[in-house]
Short mmCIF file of C-alpha atoms and ligand atoms in Angstrom, two decimals:
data_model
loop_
_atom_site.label_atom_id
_atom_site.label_comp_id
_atom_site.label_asym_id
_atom_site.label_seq_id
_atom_site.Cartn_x
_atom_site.Cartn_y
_atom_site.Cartn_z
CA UNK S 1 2.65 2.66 34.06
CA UNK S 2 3.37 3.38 30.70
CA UNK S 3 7.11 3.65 29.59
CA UNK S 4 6.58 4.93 25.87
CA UNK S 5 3.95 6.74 24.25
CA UNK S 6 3.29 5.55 20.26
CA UNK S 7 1.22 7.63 18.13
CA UNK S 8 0.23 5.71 15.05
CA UNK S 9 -0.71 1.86 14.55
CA UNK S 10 0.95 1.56 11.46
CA UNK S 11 4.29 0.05 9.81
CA UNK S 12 6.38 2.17 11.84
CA UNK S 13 4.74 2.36 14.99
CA UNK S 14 3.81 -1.64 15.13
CA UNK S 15 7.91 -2.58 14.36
CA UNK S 16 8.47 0.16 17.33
CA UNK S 17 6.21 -1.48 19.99
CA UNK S 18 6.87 -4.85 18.66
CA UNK S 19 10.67 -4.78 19.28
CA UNK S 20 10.38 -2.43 22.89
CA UNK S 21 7.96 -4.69 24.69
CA UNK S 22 9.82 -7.60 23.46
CA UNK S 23 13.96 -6.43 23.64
CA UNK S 24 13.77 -3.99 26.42
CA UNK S 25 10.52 -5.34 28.25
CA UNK S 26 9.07 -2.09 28.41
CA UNK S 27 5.51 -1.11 28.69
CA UNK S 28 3.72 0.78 25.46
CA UNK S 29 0.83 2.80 24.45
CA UNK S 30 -0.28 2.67 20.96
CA UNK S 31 -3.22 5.59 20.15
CA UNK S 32 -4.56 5.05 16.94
CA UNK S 33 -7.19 7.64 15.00
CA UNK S 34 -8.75 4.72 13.25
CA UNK S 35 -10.80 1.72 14.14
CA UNK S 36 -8.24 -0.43 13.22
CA UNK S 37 -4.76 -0.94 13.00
CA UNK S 38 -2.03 -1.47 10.15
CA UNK S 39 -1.96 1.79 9.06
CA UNK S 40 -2.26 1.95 5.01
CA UNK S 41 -2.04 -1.60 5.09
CA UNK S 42 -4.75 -2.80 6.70
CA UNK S 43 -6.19 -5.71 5.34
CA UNK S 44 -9.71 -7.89 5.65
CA UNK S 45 -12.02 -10.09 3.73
CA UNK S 46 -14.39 -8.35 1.86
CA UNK S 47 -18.45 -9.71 0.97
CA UNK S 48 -16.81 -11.45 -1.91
CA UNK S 49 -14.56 -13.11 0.42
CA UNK S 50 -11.17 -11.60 -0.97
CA UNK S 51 -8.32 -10.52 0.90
CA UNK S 52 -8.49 -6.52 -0.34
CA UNK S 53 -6.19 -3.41 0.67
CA UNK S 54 -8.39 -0.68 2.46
CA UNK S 55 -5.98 1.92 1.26
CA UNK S 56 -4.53 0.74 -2.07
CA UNK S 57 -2.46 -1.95 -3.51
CA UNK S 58 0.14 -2.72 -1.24
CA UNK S 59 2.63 -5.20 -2.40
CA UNK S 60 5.68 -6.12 -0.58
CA UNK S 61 9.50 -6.24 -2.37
CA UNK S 62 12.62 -5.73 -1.07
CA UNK S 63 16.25 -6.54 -1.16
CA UNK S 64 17.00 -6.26 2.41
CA UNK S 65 17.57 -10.06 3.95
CA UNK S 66 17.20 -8.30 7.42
CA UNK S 67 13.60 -6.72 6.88
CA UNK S 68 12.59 -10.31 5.39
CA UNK S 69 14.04 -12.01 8.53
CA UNK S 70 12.33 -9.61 11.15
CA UNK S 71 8.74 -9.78 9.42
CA UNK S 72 9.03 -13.92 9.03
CA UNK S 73 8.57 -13.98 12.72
CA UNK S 74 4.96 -12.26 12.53
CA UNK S 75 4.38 -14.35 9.26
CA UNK S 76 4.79 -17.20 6.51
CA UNK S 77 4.86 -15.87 2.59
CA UNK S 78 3.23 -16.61 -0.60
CA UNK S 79 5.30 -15.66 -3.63
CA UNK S 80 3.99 -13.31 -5.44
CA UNK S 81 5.40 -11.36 -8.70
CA UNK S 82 3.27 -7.89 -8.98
CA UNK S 83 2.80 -7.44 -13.33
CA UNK S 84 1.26 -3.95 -14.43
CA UNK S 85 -0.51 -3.44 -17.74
CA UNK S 86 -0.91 0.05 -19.31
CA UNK S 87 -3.61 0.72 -21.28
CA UNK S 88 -2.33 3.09 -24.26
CA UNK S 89 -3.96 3.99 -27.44
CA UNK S 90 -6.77 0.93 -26.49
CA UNK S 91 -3.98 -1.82 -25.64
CA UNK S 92 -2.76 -3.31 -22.69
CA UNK S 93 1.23 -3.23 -22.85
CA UNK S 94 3.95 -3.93 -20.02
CA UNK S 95 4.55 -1.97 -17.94
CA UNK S 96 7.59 -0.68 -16.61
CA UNK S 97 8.23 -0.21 -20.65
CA UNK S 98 10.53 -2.75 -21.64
CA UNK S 99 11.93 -4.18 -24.78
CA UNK S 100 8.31 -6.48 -25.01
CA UNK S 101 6.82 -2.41 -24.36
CA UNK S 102 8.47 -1.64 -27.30
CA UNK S 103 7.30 -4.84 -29.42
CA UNK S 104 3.32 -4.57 -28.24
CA UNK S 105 3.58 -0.35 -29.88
CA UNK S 106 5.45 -0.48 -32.60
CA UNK S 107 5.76 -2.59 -35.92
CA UNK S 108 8.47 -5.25 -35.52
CA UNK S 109 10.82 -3.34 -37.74
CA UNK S 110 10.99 -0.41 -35.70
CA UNK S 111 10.89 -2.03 -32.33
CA UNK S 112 13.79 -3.91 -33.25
CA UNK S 113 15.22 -0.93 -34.43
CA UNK S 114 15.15 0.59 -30.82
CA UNK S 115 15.80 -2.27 -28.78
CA UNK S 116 19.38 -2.29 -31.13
CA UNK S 117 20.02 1.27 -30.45
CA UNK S 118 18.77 1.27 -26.85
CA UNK S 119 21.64 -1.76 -26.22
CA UNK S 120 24.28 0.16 -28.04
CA UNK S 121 24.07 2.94 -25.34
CA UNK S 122 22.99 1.17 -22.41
CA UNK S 123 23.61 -2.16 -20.67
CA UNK S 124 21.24 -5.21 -20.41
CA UNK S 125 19.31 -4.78 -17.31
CA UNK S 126 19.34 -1.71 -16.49
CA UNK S 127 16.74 0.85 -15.58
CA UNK S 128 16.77 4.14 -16.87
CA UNK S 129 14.31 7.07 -15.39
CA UNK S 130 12.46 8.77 -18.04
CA UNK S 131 13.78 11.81 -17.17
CA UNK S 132 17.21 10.75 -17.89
CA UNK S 133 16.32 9.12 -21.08
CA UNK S 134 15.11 12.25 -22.53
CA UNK S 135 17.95 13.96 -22.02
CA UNK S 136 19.41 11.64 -24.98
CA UNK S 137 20.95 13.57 -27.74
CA UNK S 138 20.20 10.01 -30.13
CA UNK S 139 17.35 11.21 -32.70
CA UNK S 140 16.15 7.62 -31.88
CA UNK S 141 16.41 7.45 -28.55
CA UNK S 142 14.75 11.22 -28.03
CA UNK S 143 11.84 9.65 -29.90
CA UNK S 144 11.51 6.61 -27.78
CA UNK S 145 11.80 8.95 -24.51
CA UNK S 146 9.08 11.41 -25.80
CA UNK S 147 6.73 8.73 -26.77
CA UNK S 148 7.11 6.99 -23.43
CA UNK S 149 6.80 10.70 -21.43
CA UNK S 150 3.73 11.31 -23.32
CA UNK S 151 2.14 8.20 -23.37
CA UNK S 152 2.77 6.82 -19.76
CA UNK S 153 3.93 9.39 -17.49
CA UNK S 154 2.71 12.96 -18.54
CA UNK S 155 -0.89 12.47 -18.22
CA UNK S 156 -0.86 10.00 -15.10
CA UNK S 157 1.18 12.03 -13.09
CA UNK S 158 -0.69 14.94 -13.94
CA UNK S 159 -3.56 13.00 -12.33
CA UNK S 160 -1.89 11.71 -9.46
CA UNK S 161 -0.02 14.64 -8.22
CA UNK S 162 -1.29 17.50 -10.20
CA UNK S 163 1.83 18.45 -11.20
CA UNK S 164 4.61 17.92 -14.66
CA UNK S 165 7.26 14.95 -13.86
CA UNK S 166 9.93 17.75 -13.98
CA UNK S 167 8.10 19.59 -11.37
CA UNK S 168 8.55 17.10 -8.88
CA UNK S 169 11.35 15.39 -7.13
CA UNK S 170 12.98 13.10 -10.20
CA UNK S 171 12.95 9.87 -7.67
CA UNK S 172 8.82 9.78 -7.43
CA UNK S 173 9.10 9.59 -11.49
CA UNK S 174 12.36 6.80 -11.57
CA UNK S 175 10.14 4.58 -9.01
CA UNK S 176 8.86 3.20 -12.67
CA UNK S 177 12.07 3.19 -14.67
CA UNK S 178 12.32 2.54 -18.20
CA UNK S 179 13.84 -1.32 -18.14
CA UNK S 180 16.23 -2.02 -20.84
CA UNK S 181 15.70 -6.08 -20.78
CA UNK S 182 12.65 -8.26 -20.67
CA UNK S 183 11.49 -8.64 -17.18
CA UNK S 184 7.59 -7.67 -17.30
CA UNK S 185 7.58 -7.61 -13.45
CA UNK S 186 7.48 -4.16 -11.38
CA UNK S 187 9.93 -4.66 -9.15
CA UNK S 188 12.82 -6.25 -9.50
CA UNK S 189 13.71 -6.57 -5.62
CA UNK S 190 15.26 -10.44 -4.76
CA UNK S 191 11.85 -10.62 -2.19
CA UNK S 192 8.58 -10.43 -4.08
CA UNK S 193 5.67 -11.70 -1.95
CA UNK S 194 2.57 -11.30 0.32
CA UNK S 195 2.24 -12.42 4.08
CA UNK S 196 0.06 -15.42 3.76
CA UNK S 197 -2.97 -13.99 6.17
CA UNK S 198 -2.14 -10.92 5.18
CA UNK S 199 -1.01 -7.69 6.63
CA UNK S 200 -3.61 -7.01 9.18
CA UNK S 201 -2.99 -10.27 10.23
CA UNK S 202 0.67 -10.21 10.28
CA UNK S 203 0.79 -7.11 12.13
CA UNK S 204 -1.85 -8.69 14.89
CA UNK S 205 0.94 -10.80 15.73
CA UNK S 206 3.48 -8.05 16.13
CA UNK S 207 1.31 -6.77 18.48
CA UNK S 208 0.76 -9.58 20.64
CA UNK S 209 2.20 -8.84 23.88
CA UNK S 210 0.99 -8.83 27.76
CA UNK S 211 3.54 -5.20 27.42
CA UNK S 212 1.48 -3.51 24.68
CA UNK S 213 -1.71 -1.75 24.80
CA UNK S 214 -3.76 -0.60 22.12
CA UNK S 215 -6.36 2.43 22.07
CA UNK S 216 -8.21 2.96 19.03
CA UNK S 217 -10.84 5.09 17.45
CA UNK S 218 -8.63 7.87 19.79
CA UNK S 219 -7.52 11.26 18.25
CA UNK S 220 -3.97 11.36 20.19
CA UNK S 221 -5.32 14.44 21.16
CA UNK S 222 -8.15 13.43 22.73
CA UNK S 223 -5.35 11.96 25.55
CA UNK S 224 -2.06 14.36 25.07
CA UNK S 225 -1.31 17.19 25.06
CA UNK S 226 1.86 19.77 24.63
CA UNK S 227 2.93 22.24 27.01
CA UNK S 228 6.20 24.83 26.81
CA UNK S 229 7.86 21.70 25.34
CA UNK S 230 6.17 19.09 27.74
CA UNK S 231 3.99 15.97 26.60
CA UNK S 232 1.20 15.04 28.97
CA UNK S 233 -0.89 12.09 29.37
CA UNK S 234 -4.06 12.23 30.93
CA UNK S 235 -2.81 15.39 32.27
CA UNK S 236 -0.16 13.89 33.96
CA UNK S 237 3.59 15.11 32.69
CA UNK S 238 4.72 12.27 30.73
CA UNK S 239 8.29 11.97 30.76
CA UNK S 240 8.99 8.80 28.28
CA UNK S 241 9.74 8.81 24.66
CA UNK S 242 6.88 9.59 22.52
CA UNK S 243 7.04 7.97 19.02
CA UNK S 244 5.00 10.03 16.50
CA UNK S 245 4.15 8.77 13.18
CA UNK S 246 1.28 11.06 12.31
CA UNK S 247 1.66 14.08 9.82
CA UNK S 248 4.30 16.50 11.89
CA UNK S 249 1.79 19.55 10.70
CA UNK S 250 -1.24 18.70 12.57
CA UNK S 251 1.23 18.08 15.49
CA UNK S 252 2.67 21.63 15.66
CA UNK S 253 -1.15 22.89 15.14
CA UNK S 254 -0.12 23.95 11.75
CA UNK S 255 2.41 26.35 12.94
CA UNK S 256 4.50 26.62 10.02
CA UNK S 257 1.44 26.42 7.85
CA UNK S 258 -0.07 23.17 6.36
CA UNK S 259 1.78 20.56 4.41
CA UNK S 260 0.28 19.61 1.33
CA UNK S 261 -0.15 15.69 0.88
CA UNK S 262 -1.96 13.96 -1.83
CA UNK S 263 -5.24 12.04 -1.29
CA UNK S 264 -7.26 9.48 -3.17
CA UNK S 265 -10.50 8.05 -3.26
CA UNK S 266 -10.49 4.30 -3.20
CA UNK S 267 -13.62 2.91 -5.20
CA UNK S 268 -13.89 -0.33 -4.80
CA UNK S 269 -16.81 -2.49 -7.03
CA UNK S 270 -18.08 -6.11 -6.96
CA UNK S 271 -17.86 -7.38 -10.47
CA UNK S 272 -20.35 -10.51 -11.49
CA UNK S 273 -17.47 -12.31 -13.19
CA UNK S 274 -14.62 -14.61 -12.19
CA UNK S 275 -12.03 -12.34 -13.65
CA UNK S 276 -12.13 -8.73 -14.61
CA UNK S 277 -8.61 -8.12 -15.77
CA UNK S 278 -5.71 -10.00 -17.26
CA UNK S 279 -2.78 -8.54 -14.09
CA UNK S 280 -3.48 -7.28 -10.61
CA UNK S 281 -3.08 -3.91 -12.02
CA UNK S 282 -3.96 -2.22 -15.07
CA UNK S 283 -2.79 1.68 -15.52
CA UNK S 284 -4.55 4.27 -17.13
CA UNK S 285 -2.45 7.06 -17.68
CA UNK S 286 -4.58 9.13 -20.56
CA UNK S 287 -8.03 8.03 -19.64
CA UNK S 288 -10.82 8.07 -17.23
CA UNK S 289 -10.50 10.05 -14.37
CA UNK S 290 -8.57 7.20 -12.37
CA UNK S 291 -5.56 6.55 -12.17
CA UNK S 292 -5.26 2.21 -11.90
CA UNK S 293 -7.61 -0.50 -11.15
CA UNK S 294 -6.02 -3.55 -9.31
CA UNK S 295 -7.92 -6.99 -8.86
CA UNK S 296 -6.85 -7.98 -5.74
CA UNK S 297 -7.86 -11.81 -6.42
CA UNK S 298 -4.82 -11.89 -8.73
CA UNK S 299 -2.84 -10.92 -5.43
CA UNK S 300 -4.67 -13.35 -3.02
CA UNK S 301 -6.02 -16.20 -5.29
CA UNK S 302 -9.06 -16.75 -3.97
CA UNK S 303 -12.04 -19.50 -5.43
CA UNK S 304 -15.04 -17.45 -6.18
CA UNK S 305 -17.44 -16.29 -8.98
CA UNK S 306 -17.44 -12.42 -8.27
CA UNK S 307 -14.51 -10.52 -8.12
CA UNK S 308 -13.48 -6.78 -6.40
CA UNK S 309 -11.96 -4.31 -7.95
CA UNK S 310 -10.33 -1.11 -7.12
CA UNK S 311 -10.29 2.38 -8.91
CA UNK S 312 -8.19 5.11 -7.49
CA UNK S 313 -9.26 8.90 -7.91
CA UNK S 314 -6.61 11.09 -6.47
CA UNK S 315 -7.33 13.89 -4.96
CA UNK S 316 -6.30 17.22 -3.07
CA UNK S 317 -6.07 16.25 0.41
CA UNK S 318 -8.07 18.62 2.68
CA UNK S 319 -8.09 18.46 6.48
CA UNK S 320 -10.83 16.22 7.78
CA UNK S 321 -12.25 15.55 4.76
CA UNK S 322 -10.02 12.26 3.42
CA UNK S 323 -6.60 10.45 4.18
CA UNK S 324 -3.09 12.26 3.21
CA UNK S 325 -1.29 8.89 1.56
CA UNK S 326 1.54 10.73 0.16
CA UNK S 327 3.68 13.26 0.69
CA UNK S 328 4.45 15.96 -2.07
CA UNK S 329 7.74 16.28 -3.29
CA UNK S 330 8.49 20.19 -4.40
CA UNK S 331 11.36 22.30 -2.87
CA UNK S 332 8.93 24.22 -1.40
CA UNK S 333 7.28 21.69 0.66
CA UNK S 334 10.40 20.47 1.52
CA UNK S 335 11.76 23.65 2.87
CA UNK S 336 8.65 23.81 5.19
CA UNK S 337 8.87 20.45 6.43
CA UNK S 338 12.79 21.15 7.28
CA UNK S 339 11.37 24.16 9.53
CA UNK S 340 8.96 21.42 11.91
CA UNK S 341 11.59 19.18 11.69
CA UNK S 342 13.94 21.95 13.10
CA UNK S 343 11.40 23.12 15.36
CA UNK S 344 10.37 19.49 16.74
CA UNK S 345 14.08 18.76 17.61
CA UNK S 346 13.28 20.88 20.87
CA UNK S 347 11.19 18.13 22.50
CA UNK S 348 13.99 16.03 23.48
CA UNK S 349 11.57 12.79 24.02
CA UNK S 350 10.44 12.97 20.38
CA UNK S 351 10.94 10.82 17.76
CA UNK S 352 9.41 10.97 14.65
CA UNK S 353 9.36 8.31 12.07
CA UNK S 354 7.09 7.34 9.07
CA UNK S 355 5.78 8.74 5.54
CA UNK S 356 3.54 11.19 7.93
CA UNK S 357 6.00 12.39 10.12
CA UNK S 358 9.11 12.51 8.21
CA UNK S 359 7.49 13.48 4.90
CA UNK S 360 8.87 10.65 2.54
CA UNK S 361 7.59 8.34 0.22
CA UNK S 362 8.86 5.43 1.86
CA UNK S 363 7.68 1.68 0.62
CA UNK S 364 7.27 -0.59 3.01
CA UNK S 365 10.18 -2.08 3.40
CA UNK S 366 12.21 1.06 3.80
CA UNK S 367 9.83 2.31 6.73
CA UNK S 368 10.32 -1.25 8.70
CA UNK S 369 14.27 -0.75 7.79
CA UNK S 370 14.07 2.67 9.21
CA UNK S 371 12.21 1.69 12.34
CA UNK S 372 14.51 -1.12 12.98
CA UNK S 373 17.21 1.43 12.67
CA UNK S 374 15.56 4.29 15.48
CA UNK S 375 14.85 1.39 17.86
CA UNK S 376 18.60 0.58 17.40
CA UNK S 377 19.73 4.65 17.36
CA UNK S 378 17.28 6.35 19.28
CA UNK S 379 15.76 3.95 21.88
CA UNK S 380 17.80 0.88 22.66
CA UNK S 381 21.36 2.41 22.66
CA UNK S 382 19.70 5.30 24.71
CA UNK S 383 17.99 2.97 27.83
N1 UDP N 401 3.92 6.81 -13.09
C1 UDP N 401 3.41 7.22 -14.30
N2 UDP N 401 2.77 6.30 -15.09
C2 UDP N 401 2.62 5.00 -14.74
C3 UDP N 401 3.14 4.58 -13.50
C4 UDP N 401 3.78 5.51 -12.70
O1 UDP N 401 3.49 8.39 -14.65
O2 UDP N 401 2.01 4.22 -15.50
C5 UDP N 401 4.62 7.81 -12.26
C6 UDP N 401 3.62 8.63 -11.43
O3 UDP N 401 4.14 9.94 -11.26
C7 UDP N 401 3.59 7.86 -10.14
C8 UDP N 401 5.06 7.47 -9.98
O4 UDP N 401 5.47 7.17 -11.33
O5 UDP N 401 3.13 8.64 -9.06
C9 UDP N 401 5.32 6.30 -9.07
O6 UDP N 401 4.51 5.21 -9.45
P1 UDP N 401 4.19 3.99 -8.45
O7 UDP N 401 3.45 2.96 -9.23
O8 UDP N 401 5.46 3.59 -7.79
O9 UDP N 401 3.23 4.71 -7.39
P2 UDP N 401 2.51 4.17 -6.05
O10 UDP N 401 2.17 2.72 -6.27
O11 UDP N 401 3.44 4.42 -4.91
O12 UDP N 401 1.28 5.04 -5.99
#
């Protein structure tokens, strides 16, 4: 007997299972695409013996004390502070731009210059998207903003989403803010650190429960189906809630029309050297045809004399051909989501959570933080 019906091994779906087998003692079925499960942040040890991320750098940071507390049962931490370099105009500067930005591309005189005008209109430590700092009516501080627009986010984001900053939701843009203070970091969240086995290993443990079962390499469709608003398992009617994290689109069959989701290909390399890099990541927003290339030893120290590195192409996504990692942020798209999301609120044992199925850019933290909150909502207040 199977009392809920999880589609989706990933953040969202693992926190689901984890806290209905264990607070409610019910009995769940995860069905996962892939041979493997974490979702996007599936872990393992490579050839070289370091800890990589299959699908990209994934680095946790939050403020919340509660998504800290609930993941410290699955895990112990190492602390970790994630540093990004850019590489403009053939340096490597910091990264959000900061006041030590503004030192490593300009002569002192100027630099100084700006950091004096920058803390006559704003206040130490704060962190201002580019898009509001060019807005700025200061000669100055117009400057500043169209140096940093051209140099670090034009070109990248032209890359990574195909699209102008202005063209897109402003919050993908303000996830890097301009930082008026002297913290190199790239977060600034209270929590900065990695689970100490890692994710796949943390999320093993999650999982670990006589009332969870696990099918994977299994197209949900492959075992469901919907029927005039029914779900069926195995052809049997299926009457439990069914937790959906996939992309809502491919649920509907594409009803509305596809949503458009941005792809990249991960190429990762064995380099003959201890070190390839100075930081995890380096940025290259106006050259090569990638966007970043992270070291992951710098994230997992790890003794060795070869290191892996990661470049990552982005790409169109296209059905079957590659992964849809994120969601893309237009009016338009968002207009079409809101008609599934209308649509799915007709199967009354749905829920849908996740980047997928809700069609947000959510970090980690924010997608265990909103599965903690349906279990609360949606499935424990509801039994
Ligand atoms: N961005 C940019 N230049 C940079 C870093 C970020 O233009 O050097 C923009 C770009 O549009 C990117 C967004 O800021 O998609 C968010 O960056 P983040 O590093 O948070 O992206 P993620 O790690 O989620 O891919």
């Amino acid at each position: 007997m199977i009392d809920y019906i999880i589609i989706g091994a990933g953040l969202a779906g693992c926190v689901l299972a984890q806290n209905i087998a264990n607070k409610l003692d019910k009995k769940v079925l995860i069905i996962e695409k892939r041979n493997h499960i974490g979702g996007n942040c599936f872990d393992y040890k490579d050839e070289n013996n370091i800890l990589i991320h299959k699908y990209g750098p994934h680095l946790f940071h939050t403020d919340n004390r509660e998504v800290v507390e609930y993941l410290s049962q699955f895990t112990s931490w190492d602390i970790y502070n994630h540093e990004v370099l850019a590489y403009i105009d053939g340096k490597k500067v910091s990264i959000p731009f900061n006041f030590n930005t503004l030192y490593e591309v300009f002569p002192e005189s100027k630099a100084k210059a700006l950091e004096d005008k920058l803390l006559q209109n704003y206040e130490y430590n704060l962190k201002i998207p580019i898009l509001e700092l060019k807005k700025s009516e200061d000669k100055d501080l117009a400057f500043l903003a169209d140096y940093i627009y051209d140099k670090v986010f034009v070109n990248y984001t032209a890359k990574q989403w195909g699209m102008k900053p202005e063209e897109m939701d402003t919050a993908v843009t303000a996830r890097v803010p301009v930082f008026i203070g002297r913290d190199n970091r790239y977060f600034n969240d209270n929590y900065q650190m990695m689970p100490t086995n890692g994710y796949t290993k943390m999320i093993e443990n999650m999982l670990n429960h006589p009332n969870i079962k696990i099918m994977i390499n299994t197209d949900f469709k492959e075992v469901c189906s919907l029927e005039n608003e029914q779900f069926y398992l195995f052809d049997s009617k299926f009457d439990g809630k069914v937790i959906y994290t996939g992309q809502i689109d491919e649920l509907f069959d594409y009803k509305f029309g596809e949503l458009p989701y941005r792809s990249v290909d991960m190429k990762f390399e064995t380099v003959e050297k201890e070190f390839y890099q100075e930081k995890a990541t380096v940025n290259y927003p106006n050259d090569y045809e990638f966007t970043r290339i992270t070291e992951f030893k710098h994230i997992h120290p790890t003794k060795s004399d070869k290191t892996t590195i990661l470049k990552e192409y982005p790409q169109e996504y296209k059905i079957g051909k590659n992964t849809p990692y994120y969601p893309i942020f237009t009016a338009t798209n968002q207009e079409n989501y809101n008609r599934y999301l209308e649509y799915s609120k007709e199967f009354k044992n749905l829920v849908l959570v996740g980047r997928l199925a809700e069609y947000k850019y959510y970090d980690m933290d924010d997608i265990i933080k909103r599965a903690l909150e349906v279990f609360d909502k949606e499935i424990y207040e509801q039994n």
